[in-house]
mmCIF file of C-alpha atoms in Angstrom:
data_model
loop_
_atom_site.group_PDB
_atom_site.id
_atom_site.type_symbol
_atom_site.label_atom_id
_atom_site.label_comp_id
_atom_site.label_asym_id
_atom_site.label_seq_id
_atom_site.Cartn_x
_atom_site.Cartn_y
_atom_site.Cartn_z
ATOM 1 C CA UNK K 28 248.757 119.380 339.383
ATOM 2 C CA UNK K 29 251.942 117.491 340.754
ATOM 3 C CA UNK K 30 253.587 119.455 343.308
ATOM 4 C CA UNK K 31 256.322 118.279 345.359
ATOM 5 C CA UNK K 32 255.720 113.890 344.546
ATOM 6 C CA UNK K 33 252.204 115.162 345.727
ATOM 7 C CA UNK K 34 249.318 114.449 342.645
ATOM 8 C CA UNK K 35 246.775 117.011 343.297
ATOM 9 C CA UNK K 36 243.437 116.805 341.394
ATOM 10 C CA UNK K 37 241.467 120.020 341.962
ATOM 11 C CA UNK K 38 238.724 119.510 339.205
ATOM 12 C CA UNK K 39 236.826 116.589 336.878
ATOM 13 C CA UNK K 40 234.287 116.993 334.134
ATOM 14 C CA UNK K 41 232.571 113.773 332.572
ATOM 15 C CA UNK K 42 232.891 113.306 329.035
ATOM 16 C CA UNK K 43 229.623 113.433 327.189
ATOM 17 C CA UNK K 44 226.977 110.541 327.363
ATOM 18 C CA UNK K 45 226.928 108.141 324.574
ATOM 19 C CA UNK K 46 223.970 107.331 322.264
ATOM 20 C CA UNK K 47 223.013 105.099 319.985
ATOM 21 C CA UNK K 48 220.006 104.853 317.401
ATOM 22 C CA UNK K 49 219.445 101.142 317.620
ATOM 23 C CA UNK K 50 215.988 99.477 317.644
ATOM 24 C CA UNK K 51 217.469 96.461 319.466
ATOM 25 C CA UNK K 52 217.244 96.896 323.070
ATOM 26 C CA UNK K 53 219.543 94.468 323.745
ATOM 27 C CA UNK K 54 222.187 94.741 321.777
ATOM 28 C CA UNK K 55 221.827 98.345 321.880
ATOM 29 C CA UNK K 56 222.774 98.531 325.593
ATOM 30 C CA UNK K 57 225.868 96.220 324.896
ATOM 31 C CA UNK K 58 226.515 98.863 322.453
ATOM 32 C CA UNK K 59 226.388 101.898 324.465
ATOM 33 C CA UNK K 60 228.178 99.902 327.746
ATOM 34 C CA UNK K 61 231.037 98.991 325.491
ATOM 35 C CA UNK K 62 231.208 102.623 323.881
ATOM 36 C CA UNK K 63 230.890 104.171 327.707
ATOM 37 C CA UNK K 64 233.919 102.243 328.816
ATOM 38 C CA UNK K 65 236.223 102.837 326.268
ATOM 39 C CA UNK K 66 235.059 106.305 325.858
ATOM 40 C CA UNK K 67 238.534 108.026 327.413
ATOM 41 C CA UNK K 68 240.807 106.973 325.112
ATOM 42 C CA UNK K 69 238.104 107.513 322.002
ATOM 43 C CA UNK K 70 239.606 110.121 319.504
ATOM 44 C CA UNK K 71 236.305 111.893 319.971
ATOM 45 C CA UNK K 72 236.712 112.611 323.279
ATOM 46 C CA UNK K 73 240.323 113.010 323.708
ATOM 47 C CA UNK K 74 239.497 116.412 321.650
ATOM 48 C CA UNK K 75 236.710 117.244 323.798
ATOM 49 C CA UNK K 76 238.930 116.820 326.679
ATOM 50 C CA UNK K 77 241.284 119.577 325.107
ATOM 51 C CA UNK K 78 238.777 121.710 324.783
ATOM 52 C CA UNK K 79 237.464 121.550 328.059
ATOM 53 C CA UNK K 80 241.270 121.696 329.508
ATOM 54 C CA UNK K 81 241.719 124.838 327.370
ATOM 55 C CA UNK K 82 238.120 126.795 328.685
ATOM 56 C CA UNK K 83 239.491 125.599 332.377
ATOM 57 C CA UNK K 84 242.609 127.217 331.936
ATOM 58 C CA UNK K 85 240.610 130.387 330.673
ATOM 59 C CA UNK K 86 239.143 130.981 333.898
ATOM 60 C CA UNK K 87 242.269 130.294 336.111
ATOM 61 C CA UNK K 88 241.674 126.854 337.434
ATOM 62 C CA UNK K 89 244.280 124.312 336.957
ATOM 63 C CA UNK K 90 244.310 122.668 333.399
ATOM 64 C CA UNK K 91 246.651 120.090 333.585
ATOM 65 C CA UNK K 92 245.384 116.048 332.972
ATOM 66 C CA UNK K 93 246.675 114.171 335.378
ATOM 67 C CA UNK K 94 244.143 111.209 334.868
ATOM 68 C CA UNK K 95 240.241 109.849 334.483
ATOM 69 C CA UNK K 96 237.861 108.457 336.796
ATOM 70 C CA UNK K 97 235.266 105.765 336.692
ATOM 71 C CA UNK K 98 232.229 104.261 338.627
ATOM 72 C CA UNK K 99 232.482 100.728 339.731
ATOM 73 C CA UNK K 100 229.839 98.329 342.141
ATOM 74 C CA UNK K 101 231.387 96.603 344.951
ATOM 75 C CA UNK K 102 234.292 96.585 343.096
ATOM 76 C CA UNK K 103 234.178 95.558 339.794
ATOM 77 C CA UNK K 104 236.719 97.306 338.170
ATOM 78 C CA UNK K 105 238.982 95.362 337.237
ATOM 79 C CA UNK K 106 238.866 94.468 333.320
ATOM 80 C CA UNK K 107 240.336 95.300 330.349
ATOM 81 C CA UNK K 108 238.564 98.431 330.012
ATOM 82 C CA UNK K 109 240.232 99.508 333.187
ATOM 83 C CA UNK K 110 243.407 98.523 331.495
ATOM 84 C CA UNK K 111 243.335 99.813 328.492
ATOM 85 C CA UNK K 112 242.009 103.296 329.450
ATOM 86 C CA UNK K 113 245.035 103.690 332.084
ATOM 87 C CA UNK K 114 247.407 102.418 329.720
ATOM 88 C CA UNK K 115 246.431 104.494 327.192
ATOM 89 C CA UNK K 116 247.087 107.923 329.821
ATOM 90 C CA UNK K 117 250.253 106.359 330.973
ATOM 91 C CA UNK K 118 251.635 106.250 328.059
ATOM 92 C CA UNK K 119 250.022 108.980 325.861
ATOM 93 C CA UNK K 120 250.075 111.910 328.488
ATOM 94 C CA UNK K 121 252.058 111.131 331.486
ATOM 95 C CA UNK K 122 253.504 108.073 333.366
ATOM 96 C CA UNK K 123 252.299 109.722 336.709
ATOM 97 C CA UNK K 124 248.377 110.363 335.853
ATOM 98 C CA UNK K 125 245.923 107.894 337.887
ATOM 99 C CA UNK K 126 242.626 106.326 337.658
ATOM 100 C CA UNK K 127 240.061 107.657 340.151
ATOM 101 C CA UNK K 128 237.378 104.482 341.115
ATOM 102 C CA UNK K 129 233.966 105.816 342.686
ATOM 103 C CA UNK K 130 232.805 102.793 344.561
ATOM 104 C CA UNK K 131 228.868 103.922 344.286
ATOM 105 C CA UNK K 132 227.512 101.091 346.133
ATOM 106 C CA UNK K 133 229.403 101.455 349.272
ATOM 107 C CA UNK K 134 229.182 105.463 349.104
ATOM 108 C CA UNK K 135 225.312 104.851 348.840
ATOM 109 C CA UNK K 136 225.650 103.714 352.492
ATOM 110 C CA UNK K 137 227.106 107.003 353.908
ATOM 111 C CA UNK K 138 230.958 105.472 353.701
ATOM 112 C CA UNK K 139 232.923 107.594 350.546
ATOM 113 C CA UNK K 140 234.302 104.738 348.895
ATOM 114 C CA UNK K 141 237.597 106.265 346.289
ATOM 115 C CA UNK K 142 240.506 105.282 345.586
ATOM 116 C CA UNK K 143 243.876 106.067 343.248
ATOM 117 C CA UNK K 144 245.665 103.496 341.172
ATOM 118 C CA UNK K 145 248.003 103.781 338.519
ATOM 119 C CA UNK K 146 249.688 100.501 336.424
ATOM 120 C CA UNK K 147 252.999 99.413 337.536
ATOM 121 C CA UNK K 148 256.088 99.952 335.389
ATOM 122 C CA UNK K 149 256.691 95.775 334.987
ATOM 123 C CA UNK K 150 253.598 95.913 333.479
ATOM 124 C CA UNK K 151 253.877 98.623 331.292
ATOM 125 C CA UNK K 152 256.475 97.098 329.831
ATOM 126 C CA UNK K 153 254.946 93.676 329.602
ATOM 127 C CA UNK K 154 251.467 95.022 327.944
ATOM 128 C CA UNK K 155 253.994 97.098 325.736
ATOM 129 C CA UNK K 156 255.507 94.105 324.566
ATOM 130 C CA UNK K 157 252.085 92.071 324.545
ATOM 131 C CA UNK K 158 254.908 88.808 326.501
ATOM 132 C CA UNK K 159 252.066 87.456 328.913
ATOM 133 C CA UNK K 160 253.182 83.932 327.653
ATOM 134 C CA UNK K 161 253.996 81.669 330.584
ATOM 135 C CA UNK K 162 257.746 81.396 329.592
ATOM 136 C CA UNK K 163 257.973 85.344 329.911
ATOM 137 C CA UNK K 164 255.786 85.652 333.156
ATOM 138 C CA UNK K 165 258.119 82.626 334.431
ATOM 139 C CA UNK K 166 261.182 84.694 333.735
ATOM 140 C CA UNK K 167 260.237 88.390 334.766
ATOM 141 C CA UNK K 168 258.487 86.880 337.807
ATOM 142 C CA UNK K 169 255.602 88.969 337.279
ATOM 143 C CA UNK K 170 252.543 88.259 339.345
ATOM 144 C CA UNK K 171 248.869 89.255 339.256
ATOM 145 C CA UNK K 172 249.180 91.563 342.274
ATOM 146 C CA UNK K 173 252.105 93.978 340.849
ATOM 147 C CA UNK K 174 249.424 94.496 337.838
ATOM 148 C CA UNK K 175 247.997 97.906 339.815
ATOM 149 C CA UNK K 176 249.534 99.871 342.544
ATOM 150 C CA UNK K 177 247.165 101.353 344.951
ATOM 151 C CA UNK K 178 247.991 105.109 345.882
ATOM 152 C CA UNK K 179 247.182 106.594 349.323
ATOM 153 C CA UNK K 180 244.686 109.126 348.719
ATOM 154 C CA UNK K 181 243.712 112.229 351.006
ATOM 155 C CA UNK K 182 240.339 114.270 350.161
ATOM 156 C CA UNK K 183 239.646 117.677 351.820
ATOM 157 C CA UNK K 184 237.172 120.375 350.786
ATOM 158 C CA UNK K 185 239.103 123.728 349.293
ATOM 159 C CA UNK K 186 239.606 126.931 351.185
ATOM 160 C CA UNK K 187 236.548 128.602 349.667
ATOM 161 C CA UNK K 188 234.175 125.776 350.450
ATOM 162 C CA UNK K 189 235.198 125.690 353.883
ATOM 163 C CA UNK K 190 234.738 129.522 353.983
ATOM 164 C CA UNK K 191 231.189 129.169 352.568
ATOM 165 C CA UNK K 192 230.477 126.490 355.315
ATOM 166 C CA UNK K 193 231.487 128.305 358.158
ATOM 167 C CA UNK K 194 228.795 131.124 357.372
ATOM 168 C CA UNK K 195 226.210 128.683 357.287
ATOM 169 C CA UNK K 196 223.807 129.875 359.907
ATOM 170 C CA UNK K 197 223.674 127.769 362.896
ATOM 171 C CA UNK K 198 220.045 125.845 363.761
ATOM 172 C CA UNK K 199 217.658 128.352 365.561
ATOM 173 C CA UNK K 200 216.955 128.492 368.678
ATOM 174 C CA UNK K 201 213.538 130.109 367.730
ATOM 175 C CA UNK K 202 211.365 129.073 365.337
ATOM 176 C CA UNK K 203 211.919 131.533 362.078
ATOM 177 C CA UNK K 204 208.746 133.659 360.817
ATOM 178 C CA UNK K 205 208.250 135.991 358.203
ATOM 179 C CA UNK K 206 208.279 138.509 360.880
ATOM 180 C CA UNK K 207 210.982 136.799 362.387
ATOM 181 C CA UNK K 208 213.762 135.626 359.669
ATOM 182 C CA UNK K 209 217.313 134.039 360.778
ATOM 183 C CA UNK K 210 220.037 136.450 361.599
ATOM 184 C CA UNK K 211 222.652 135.629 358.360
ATOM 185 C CA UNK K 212 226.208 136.346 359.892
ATOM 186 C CA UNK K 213 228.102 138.843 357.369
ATOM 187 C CA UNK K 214 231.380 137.136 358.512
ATOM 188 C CA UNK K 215 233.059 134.510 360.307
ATOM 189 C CA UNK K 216 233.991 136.756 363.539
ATOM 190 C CA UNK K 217 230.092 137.091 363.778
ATOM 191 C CA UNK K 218 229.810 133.482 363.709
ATOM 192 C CA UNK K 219 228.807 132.348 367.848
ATOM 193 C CA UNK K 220 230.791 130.267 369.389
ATOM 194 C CA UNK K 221 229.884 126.506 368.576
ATOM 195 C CA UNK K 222 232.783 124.617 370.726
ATOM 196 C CA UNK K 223 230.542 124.890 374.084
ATOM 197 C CA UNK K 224 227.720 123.493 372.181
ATOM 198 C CA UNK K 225 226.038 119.857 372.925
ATOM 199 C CA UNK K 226 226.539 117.330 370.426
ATOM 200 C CA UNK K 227 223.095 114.793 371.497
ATOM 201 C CA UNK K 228 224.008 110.916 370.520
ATOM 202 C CA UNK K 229 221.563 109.408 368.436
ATOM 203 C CA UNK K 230 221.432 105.475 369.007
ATOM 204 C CA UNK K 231 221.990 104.157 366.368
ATOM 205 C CA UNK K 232 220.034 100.385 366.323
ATOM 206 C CA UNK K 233 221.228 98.883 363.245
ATOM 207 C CA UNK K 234 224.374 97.437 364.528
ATOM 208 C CA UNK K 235 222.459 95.164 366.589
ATOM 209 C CA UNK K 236 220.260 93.585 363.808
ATOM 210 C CA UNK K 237 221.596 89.627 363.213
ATOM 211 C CA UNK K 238 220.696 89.771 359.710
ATOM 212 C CA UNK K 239 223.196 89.445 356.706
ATOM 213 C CA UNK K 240 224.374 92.448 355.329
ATOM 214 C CA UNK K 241 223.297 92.526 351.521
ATOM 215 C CA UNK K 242 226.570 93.818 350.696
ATOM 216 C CA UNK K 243 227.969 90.411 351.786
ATOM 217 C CA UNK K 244 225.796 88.335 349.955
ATOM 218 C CA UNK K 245 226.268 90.443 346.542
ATOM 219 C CA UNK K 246 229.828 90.520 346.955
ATOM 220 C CA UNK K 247 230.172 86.427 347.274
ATOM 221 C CA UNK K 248 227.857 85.647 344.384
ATOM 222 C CA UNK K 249 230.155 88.008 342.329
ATOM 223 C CA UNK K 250 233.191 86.321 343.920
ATOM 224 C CA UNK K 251 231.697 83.027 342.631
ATOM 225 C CA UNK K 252 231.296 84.677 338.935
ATOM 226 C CA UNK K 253 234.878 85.479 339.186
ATOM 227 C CA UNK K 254 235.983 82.167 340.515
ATOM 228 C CA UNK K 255 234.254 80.601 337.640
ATOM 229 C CA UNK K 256 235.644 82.876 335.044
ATOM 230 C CA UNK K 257 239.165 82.484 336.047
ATOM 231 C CA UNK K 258 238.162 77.943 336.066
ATOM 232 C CA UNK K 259 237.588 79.036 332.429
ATOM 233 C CA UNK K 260 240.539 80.473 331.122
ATOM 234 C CA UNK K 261 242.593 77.444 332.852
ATOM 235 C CA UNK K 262 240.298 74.797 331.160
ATOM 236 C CA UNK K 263 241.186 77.048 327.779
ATOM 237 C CA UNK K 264 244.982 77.309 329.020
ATOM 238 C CA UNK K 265 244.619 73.515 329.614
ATOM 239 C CA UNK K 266 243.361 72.516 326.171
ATOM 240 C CA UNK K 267 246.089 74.394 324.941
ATOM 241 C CA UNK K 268 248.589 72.498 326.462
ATOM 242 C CA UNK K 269 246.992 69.124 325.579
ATOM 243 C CA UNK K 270 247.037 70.827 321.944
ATOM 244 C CA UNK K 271 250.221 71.007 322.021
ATOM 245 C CA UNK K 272 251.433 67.995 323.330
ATOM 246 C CA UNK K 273 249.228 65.932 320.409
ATOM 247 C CA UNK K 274 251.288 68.446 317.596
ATOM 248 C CA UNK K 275 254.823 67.599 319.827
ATOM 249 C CA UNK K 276 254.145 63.817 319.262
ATOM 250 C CA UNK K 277 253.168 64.051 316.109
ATOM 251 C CA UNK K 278 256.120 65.845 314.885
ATOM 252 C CA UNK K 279 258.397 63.399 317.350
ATOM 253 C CA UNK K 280 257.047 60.513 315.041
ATOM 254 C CA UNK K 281 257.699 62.213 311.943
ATOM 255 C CA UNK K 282 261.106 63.434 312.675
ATOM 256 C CA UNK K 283 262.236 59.548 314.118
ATOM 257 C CA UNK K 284 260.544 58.291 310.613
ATOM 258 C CA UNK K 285 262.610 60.736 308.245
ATOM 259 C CA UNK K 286 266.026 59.792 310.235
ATOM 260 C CA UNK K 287 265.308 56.367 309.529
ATOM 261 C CA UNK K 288 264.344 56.837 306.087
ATOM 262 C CA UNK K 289 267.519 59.075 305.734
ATOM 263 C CA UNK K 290 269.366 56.206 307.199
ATOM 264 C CA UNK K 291 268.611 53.571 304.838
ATOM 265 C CA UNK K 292 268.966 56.452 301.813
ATOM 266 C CA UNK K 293 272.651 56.701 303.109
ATOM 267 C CA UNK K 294 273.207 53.020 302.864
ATOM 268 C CA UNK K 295 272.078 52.921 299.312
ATOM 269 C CA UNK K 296 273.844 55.778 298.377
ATOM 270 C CA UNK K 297 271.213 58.253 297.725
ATOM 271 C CA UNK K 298 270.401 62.210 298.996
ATOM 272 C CA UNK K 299 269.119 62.437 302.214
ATOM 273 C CA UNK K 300 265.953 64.181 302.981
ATOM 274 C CA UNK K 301 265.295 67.605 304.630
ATOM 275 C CA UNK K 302 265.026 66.921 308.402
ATOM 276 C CA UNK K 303 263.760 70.428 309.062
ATOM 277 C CA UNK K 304 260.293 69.904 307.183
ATOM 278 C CA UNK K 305 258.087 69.254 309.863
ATOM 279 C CA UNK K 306 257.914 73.462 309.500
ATOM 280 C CA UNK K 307 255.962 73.200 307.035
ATOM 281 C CA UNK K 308 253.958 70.211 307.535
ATOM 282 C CA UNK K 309 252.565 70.851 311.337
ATOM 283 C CA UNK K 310 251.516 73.664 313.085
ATOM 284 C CA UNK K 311 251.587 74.443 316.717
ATOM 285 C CA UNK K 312 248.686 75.798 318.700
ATOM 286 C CA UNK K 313 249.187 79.771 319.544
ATOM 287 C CA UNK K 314 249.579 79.762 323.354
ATOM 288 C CA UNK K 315 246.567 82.057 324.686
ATOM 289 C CA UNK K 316 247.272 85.183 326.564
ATOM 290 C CA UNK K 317 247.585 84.820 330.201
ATOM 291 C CA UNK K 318 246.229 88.439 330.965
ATOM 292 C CA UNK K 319 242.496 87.599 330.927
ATOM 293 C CA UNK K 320 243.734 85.168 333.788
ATOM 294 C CA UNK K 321 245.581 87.292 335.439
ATOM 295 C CA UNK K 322 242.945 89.991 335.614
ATOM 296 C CA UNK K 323 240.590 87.199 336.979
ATOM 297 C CA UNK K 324 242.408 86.881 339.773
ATOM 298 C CA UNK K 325 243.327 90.427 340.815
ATOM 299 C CA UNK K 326 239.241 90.551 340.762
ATOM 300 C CA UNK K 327 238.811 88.037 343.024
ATOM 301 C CA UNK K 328 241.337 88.789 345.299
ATOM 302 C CA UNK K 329 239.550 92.272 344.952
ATOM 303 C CA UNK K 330 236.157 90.752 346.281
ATOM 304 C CA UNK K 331 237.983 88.431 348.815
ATOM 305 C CA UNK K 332 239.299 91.544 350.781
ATOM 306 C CA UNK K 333 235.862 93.138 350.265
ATOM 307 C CA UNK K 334 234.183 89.689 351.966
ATOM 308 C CA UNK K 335 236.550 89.634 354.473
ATOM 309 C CA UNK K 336 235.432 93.454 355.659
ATOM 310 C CA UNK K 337 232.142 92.637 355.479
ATOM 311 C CA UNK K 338 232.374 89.352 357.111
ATOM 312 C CA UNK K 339 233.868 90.649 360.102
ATOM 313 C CA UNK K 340 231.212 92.828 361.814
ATOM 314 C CA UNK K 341 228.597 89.605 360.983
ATOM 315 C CA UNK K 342 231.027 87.298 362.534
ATOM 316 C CA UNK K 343 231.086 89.672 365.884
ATOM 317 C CA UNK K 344 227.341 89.842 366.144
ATOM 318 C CA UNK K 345 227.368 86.001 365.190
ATOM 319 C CA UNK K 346 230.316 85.285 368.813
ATOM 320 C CA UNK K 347 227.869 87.650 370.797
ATOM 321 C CA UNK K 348 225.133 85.681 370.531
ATOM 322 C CA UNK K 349 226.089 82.585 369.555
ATOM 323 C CA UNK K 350 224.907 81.638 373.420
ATOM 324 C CA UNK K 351 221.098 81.869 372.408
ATOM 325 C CA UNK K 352 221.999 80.069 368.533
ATOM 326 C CA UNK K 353 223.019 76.938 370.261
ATOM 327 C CA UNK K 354 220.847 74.241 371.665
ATOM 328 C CA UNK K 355 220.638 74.209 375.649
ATOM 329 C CA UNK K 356 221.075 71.171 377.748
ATOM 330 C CA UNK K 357 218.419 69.903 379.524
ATOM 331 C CA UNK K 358 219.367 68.983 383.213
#
């Protein structure tokens, strides 16, 4: 619901799992992956999601699509999946929906790990117009960082859940029997007072562990996959160019031998020859998209940040006892 430049997003409801009858294991989970993500802008699904946006708004809850939402690991979410799938809501429903990105591998470790992004209107108009050429990115100044723009995002429980978790009953003083069951408050003015209650600290021993968090180590082997991926596309982007410059020569030769041939058929009186032929006689290498590239390194600027967080509380523990790491003179 959008409500005063305010997105709201009050409900969500996965779309349902894909299968597919394939005795090859491996090529059957290629399948399925590749179905999965581009499963929300699937015809299939886009009338399932009507459906289920039409029961919603039978029982009074807000029924308006203001997005999707996806899983990622340590932040691997940016691909053309991702890009296509927004792109398709942007333009198909409504320029203001988002993408919701569940980070499960950091909210495994007690930290909720979401966040809102939505593609920028340069590159709306850029995918739009499929211009990701180096002559067009040269003259819109487009860069790989205005691809997404991050949203600030604010979670809080609704009124009724916080209602239902204020008559929780408190722990017992007493141990509970049969005989002896929990008084159940019947509402919140019966709830006691919890304000004067001690909260105990619990020490909490793992921040003084030197050992490398796994997060770290997973993050910059995926940085490295990136890194290579994006050496990849320039060595492709690169062979293009050297392509090109071969055809350029070649047609450079050509066109110098016709104007001297053309020359001499002037002296002698005769018709010259069409200069403009080379059309037909070369062809020029299609310049490769630069989006794959692009993408590339939004991820690895995404895992950068992500190593830099990590790195930091390792590099504190590393300054605090660096003391005991290095070798002691002998006097």
């Amino acid at each position: 619901m959008d409500a005063k430049s305010t997105l709201e997003i009050t409900n969500s409801f996965p779309f349902p799992a894909v299968e597919s009858p394939s005795t090859d294991t491996y090529h059957d989970s290629n399948t399925i992956s590749q179905l999965a993500a581009a499963a929300p802008r699937s015809k299939a699904n886009g009338v399932y999601q009507n459906e289920m946006i039409k029961k919603l708004r039978e029982v009074n809850v807000d029924a308006n699509n203001v997005g999707w939402y996806t899983s990622a690991n340590l932040g691997n979410f940016v691909n053309m999946n991702m890009i296509e799938n927004q792109y398709h809501y942007q333009k198909e429903l409504n320029e203001r929906t988002v993408a919701l990105v569940h980070d499960v591998s950091r909210s495994s470790q007690g930290s909720l790990s979401l966040r809102a992004y939505r593609l920028s209107p340069a590159f709306m108009l850029a995918y739009k117009e499929n211009k990701f050429t180096v002559e067009s990115l040269q003259k819109s100044s487009f860069r790989y960082q205005d691809i997404l723009q991050e949203l600030p995002l604010q979670i809080h429980n609704s009124h009724l859940l916080t209602s239902f978790l204020h008559t929780l009953p408190t722990t017992p003083t007493t141990t509970a029997t049969s005989m002896n069951p929990p008084k159940i408050p019947n509402s919140l003015s019966e709830l006691p007072p919890t304000h004067n209650l001690p909260s105990p600290l619990h020490p909490n021993l793992s921040t003084l562990t030197l050992s490398i968090d796994p997060f770290l180590s997973q993050t910059s082997d995926l940085l490295l996959e990136a890194i290579e991926s994006h050496h990849t596309e320039l060595n492709n982007h690169q062979y293009y160019q050297r392509s090109l410059a071969r055809e350029q020569t070649k047609i450079t030769a050509w066109q110098q031998k016709r104007k001297a041939e053309n020359a001499s058929r002037v002296l002698t009186k005769q018709t010259p020859l069409p200069e403009d032929e080379w059309q037909r006689l070369f062809k020029l290498p299609t310049e490769p998209s630069r989006l794959e590239g692009m993408l590339n390194s939004r991820q690895v600027e995404q895992y950068a940040r992500q190593v830099d967080g990590f790195a930091a509380g390792v590099t504190g523990k590393m300054f605090a006892v660096r003391s005991n790491l290095l070798p002691q003179k002998m006097e």
